[in-house]
Amino acid sequence: FAQAVGTAVFPTFAAQAARRGWDEMRHTLSVTLQAVFVLCLPATVGLIVLGRPLVSLLFERGAFETSSTEAVTWALAFYALGLIGHAGLEIIARAFYALHDTATPVWVGGVAMGFNTLLSLTLPSVFASLGYPPHAGLALANSIATLMELAALAVLIQRRMGRLENEAMKGTLTKSGIAALGMAGVLFYWQQWLPDVGPLIVGGGGIALGVLVYLGLAWLLRLRPLTWARTIRSD
């Protein structure tokens, strides 16, 4: 999804950069990041909370046993923590490309890869010492490195074209986080209420319920992703 959004918004970035419309570009980048984040947060929460029934539904058959489901669920949960980072990188990297700067995303990515390698050598043993699956540490290492890469690029892009609409983005992340936490609570009790009905109902029904709860809370909190989408298109 983020790749599609990044591809769609790149011509807008390029046109704004060509005419040095920095205010417009800052607004478009800020709005696009908010729209992506407001969709990625509930996806992250959903993958963590509903990970087990979804993995069971998709893969648990034949040689893929319950122990395999457990192992994949651990990895999925910690990879999901980096979903916002991966999505944000798809957007912010294209802002650099619009500025004819392909070097910065590359060297920042290289540093992040080195950091990921360091964490990958460290976290599995930490997880094992705590009684958790070591491979979950590898997933967490990737997520941390990706989030750090996004943070670094966000700082550097603001040095190039001025501050983004950071207060608006903080407000959006806060509201989206509240809605996602509310969704997580509902989905937790959903699984407690339907413990033995099979992964199709728990996982599939949980997705539908989670979407409804999140959209309802987003509406109450005045999150407006459709408005942002129209703004991006008009820009």
GROMACS .gro file of C-alpha atoms in nm:
model
  235
    1PHE     CA    1   0.000   0.000   0.000
    2ALA     CA    2   0.272   0.247   0.098
    3GLN     CA    3   0.458   0.173  -0.226
    4ALA     CA    4   0.144   0.254  -0.423
    5VAL     CA    5   0.093   0.579  -0.233
    6GLY     CA    6   0.459   0.673  -0.274
    7THR     CA    7   0.444   0.609  -0.647
    8ALA     CA    8   0.125   0.814  -0.681
    9VAL     CA    9   0.252   1.110  -0.482
   10PHE     CA   10   0.600   1.125  -0.638
   11PRO     CA   11   0.495   1.339  -0.940
   12THR     CA   12   0.343   1.588  -0.697
   13PHE     CA   13   0.665   1.601  -0.496
   14ALA     CA   14   0.866   1.646  -0.817
   15ALA     CA   15   0.648   1.930  -0.947
   16GLN     CA   16   0.655   2.112  -0.614
   17ALA     CA   17   1.033   2.073  -0.583
   18ALA     CA   18   1.085   2.195  -0.941
   19ARG     CA   19   0.907   2.522  -0.869
   20ARG     CA   20   1.065   2.540  -0.521
   21GLY     CA   21   0.726   2.528  -0.356
   22TRP     CA   22   0.863   2.420  -0.021
   23ASP     CA   23   0.550   2.508   0.176
   24GLU     CA   24   0.340   2.297  -0.059
   25MET     CA   25   0.586   2.010  -0.050
   26ARG     CA   26   0.610   2.013   0.328
   27HIS     CA   27   0.232   2.003   0.349
   28THR     CA   28   0.198   1.723   0.095
   29LEU     CA   29   0.467   1.515   0.267
   30SER     CA   30   0.315   1.573   0.611
   31VAL     CA   31  -0.035   1.487   0.496
   32THR     CA   32   0.080   1.177   0.310
   33LEU     CA   33   0.274   1.048   0.609
   34GLN     CA   34  -0.030   1.102   0.831
   35ALA     CA   35  -0.256   0.914   0.591
   36VAL     CA   36  -0.014   0.620   0.575
   37PHE     CA   37   0.044   0.609   0.949
   38VAL     CA   38  -0.325   0.618   1.031
   39LEU     CA   39  -0.368   0.301   0.828
   40CYS     CA   40  -0.048   0.129   0.942
   41LEU     CA   41  -0.111   0.164   1.316
   42PRO     CA   42  -0.427  -0.048   1.321
   43ALA     CA   43  -0.262  -0.296   1.085
   44THR     CA   44   0.027  -0.328   1.330
   45VAL     CA   45  -0.206  -0.383   1.622
   46GLY     CA   46  -0.419  -0.628   1.426
   47LEU     CA   47  -0.118  -0.838   1.325
   48ILE     CA   48  -0.001  -0.853   1.685
   49VAL     CA   49  -0.335  -0.927   1.851
   50LEU     CA   50  -0.477  -1.155   1.580
   51GLY     CA   51  -0.145  -1.302   1.470
   52ARG     CA   52  -0.199  -1.651   1.604
   53PRO     CA   53  -0.544  -1.722   1.452
   54LEU     CA   54  -0.441  -1.564   1.122
   55VAL     CA   55  -0.121  -1.769   1.095
   56SER     CA   56  -0.315  -2.079   1.192
   57LEU     CA   57  -0.581  -2.007   0.930
   58LEU     CA   58  -0.331  -1.947   0.651
   59PHE     CA   59  -0.065  -2.208   0.719
   60GLU     CA   60  -0.151  -2.467   0.985
   61ARG     CA   61  -0.195  -2.786   0.786
   62GLY     CA   62   0.022  -3.080   0.687
   63ALA     CA   63   0.375  -3.047   0.824
   64PHE     CA   64   0.298  -2.698   0.956
   65GLU     CA   65   0.201  -2.785   1.314
   66THR     CA   66   0.097  -2.585   1.619
   67SER     CA   67   0.460  -2.533   1.717
   68SER     CA   68   0.524  -2.381   1.374
   69THR     CA   69   0.229  -2.147   1.421
   70GLU     CA   70   0.370  -2.036   1.755
   71ALA     CA   71   0.712  -1.965   1.602
   72VAL     CA   72   0.571  -1.764   1.311
   73THR     CA   73   0.339  -1.570   1.543
   74TRP     CA   74   0.634  -1.449   1.751
   75ALA     CA   75   0.820  -1.330   1.443
   76LEU     CA   76   0.508  -1.167   1.296
   77ALA     CA   77   0.443  -0.966   1.612
   78PHE     CA   78   0.790  -0.814   1.622
   79TYR     CA   79   0.810  -0.755   1.247
   80ALA     CA   80   0.473  -0.577   1.272
   81LEU     CA   81   0.630  -0.321   1.505
   82GLY     CA   82   0.834  -0.195   1.210
   83LEU     CA   83   0.542  -0.164   0.970
   84ILE     CA   84   0.515   0.212   1.019
   85GLY     CA   85   0.887   0.245   0.952
   86HIS     CA   86   0.872   0.051   0.626
   87ALA     CA   87   0.567   0.247   0.511
   88GLY     CA   88   0.713   0.584   0.604
   89LEU     CA   89   1.037   0.507   0.418
   90GLU     CA   90   0.843   0.449   0.096
   91ILE     CA   91   0.708   0.804   0.122
   92ILE     CA   92   1.000   1.003   0.257
   93ALA     CA   93   1.256   0.845   0.023
   94ARG     CA   94   1.056   0.973  -0.273
   95ALA     CA   95   1.068   1.323  -0.130
   96PHE     CA   96   1.448   1.300  -0.148
   97TYR     CA   97   1.426   1.167  -0.504
   98ALA     CA   98   1.213   1.468  -0.597
   99LEU     CA   99   1.498   1.686  -0.469
  100HIS     CA  100   1.736   1.496  -0.701
  101ASP     CA  101   1.902   1.343  -0.395
  102THR     CA  102   1.937   0.968  -0.425
  103ALA     CA  103   2.253   0.951  -0.214
  104THR     CA  104   2.105   1.037   0.125
  105PRO     CA  105   1.851   0.751   0.139
  106VAL     CA  106   2.127   0.511   0.029
  107TRP     CA  107   2.386   0.602   0.291
  108VAL     CA  108   2.126   0.628   0.567
  109GLY     CA  109   1.999   0.286   0.461
  110GLY     CA  110   2.354   0.153   0.476
  111VAL     CA  111   2.399   0.280   0.830
  112ALA     CA  112   2.063   0.131   0.926
  113MET     CA  113   2.168  -0.202   0.777
  114GLY     CA  114   2.483  -0.199   0.990
  115PHE     CA  115   2.277  -0.116   1.298
  116ASN     CA  116   2.038  -0.397   1.208
  117THR     CA  117   2.331  -0.639   1.183
  118LEU     CA  118   2.461  -0.533   1.524
  119LEU     CA  119   2.120  -0.578   1.684
  120SER     CA  120   2.074  -0.910   1.507
  121LEU     CA  121   2.393  -1.035   1.670
  122THR     CA  122   2.279  -0.916   2.012
  123LEU     CA  123   1.903  -0.947   2.057
  124PRO     CA  124   1.857  -1.321   1.990
  125SER     CA  125   2.075  -1.409   2.288
  126VAL     CA  126   1.890  -1.154   2.500
  127PHE     CA  127   1.556  -1.307   2.401
  128ALA     CA  128   1.685  -1.658   2.468
  129SER     CA  129   1.804  -1.557   2.815
  130LEU     CA  130   1.454  -1.425   2.888
  131GLY     CA  131   1.292  -1.747   2.770
  132TYR     CA  132   1.160  -1.610   2.440
  133PRO     CA  133   1.229  -1.749   2.090
  134PRO     CA  134   1.564  -1.614   1.965
  135HIS     CA  135   1.431  -1.554   1.613
  136ALA     CA  136   1.190  -1.296   1.756
  137GLY     CA  137   1.498  -1.092   1.841
  138LEU     CA  138   1.593  -1.089   1.473
  139ALA     CA  139   1.250  -0.954   1.385
  140LEU     CA  140   1.275  -0.685   1.651
  141ALA     CA  141   1.622  -0.587   1.527
  142ASN     CA  142   1.481  -0.526   1.180
  143SER     CA  143   1.193  -0.319   1.316
  144ILE     CA  144   1.415  -0.102   1.536
  145ALA     CA  145   1.662  -0.038   1.253
  146THR     CA  146   1.380   0.054   1.015
  147LEU     CA  147   1.224   0.298   1.260
  148MET     CA  148   1.564   0.456   1.324
  149GLU     CA  149   1.618   0.491   0.949
  150LEU     CA  150   1.284   0.668   0.912
  151ALA     CA  151   1.363   0.901   1.202
  152ALA     CA  152   1.703   0.989   1.052
  153LEU     CA  153   1.556   1.065   0.710
  154ALA     CA  154   1.282   1.275   0.870
  155VAL     CA  155   1.545   1.489   1.041
  156LEU     CA  156   1.752   1.523   0.725
  157ILE     CA  157   1.460   1.612   0.495
  158GLN     CA  158   1.367   1.896   0.730
  159ARG     CA  159   1.718   2.034   0.700
  160ARG     CA  160   1.664   2.050   0.326
  161MET     CA  161   1.322   2.213   0.307
  162GLY     CA  162   1.223   2.328   0.657
  163ARG     CA  163   1.012   2.182   0.933
  164LEU     CA  164   0.726   1.951   0.852
  165GLU     CA  165   0.386   1.989   1.016
  166ASN     CA  166   0.517   1.803   1.320
  167GLU     CA  167   0.248   1.909   1.564
  168ALA     CA  168  -0.024   1.792   1.328
  169MET     CA  169   0.157   1.461   1.278
  170LYS     CA  170   0.198   1.414   1.653
  171GLY     CA  171  -0.173   1.479   1.701
  172THR     CA  172  -0.262   1.231   1.429
  173LEU     CA  173  -0.033   0.963   1.572
  174THR     CA  174  -0.175   1.020   1.920
  175LYS     CA  175  -0.536   0.993   1.806
  176SER     CA  176  -0.460   0.698   1.581
  177GLY     CA  177  -0.276   0.529   1.867
  178ILE     CA  178  -0.573   0.575   2.098
  179ALA     CA  179  -0.808   0.429   1.837
  180ALA     CA  180  -0.570   0.138   1.776
  181LEU     CA  181  -0.543   0.064   2.148
  182GLY     CA  182  -0.921   0.066   2.174
  183MET     CA  183  -0.935  -0.175   1.883
  184ALA     CA  184  -0.675  -0.397   2.052
  185GLY     CA  185  -0.883  -0.414   2.369
  186VAL     CA  186  -1.195  -0.515   2.178
  187LEU     CA  187  -1.005  -0.779   1.980
  188PHE     CA  188  -0.851  -0.921   2.297
  189TYR     CA  189  -1.193  -0.974   2.451
  190TRP     CA  190  -1.320  -1.104   2.116
  191GLN     CA  191  -1.066  -1.384   2.135
  192GLN     CA  192  -1.148  -1.454   2.498
  193TRP     CA  193  -1.517  -1.473   2.415
  194LEU     CA  194  -1.464  -1.709   2.119
  195PRO     CA  195  -1.172  -1.930   2.222
  196ASP     CA  196  -1.272  -2.256   2.052
  197VAL     CA  197  -1.462  -2.166   1.736
  198GLY     CA  198  -1.173  -2.196   1.492
  199PRO     CA  199  -0.929  -1.949   1.335
  200LEU     CA  200  -1.160  -1.855   1.047
  201ILE     CA  201  -1.418  -1.696   1.275
  202VAL     CA  202  -1.170  -1.563   1.530
  203GLY     CA  203  -0.926  -1.426   1.271
  204GLY     CA  204  -1.158  -1.332   0.987
  205GLY     CA  205  -1.430  -1.201   1.215
  206GLY     CA  206  -1.168  -1.021   1.421
  207ILE     CA  207  -1.045  -0.834   1.115
  208ALA     CA  208  -1.396  -0.714   1.031
  209LEU     CA  209  -1.464  -0.619   1.392
  210GLY     CA  210  -1.130  -0.443   1.425
  211VAL     CA  211  -1.192  -0.234   1.113
  212LEU     CA  212  -1.534  -0.126   1.240
  213VAL     CA  213  -1.404  -0.040   1.587
  214TYR     CA  214  -1.106   0.151   1.455
  215LEU     CA  215  -1.308   0.349   1.202
  216GLY     CA  216  -1.567   0.429   1.466
  217LEU     CA  217  -1.306   0.553   1.712
  218ALA     CA  218  -1.125   0.741   1.435
  219TRP     CA  219  -1.450   0.919   1.350
  220LEU     CA  220  -1.510   1.008   1.715
  221LEU     CA  221  -1.154   1.140   1.742
  222ARG     CA  222  -1.197   1.339   1.418
  223LEU     CA  223  -0.936   1.156   1.215
  224ARG     CA  224  -1.001   1.232   0.850
  225PRO     CA  225  -0.797   1.007   0.618
  226LEU     CA  226  -1.040   1.058   0.330
  227THR     CA  227  -0.991   1.433   0.357
  228TRP     CA  228  -0.616   1.383   0.345
  229ALA     CA  229  -0.652   1.163   0.038
  230ARG     CA  230  -0.849   1.436  -0.139
  231THR     CA  231  -0.584   1.691  -0.039
  232ILE     CA  232  -0.305   1.476  -0.182
  233ARG     CA  233  -0.499   1.427  -0.507
  234SER     CA  234  -0.575   1.798  -0.544
  235ASP     CA  235  -0.211   1.886  -0.483
   0.00000   0.00000   0.00000
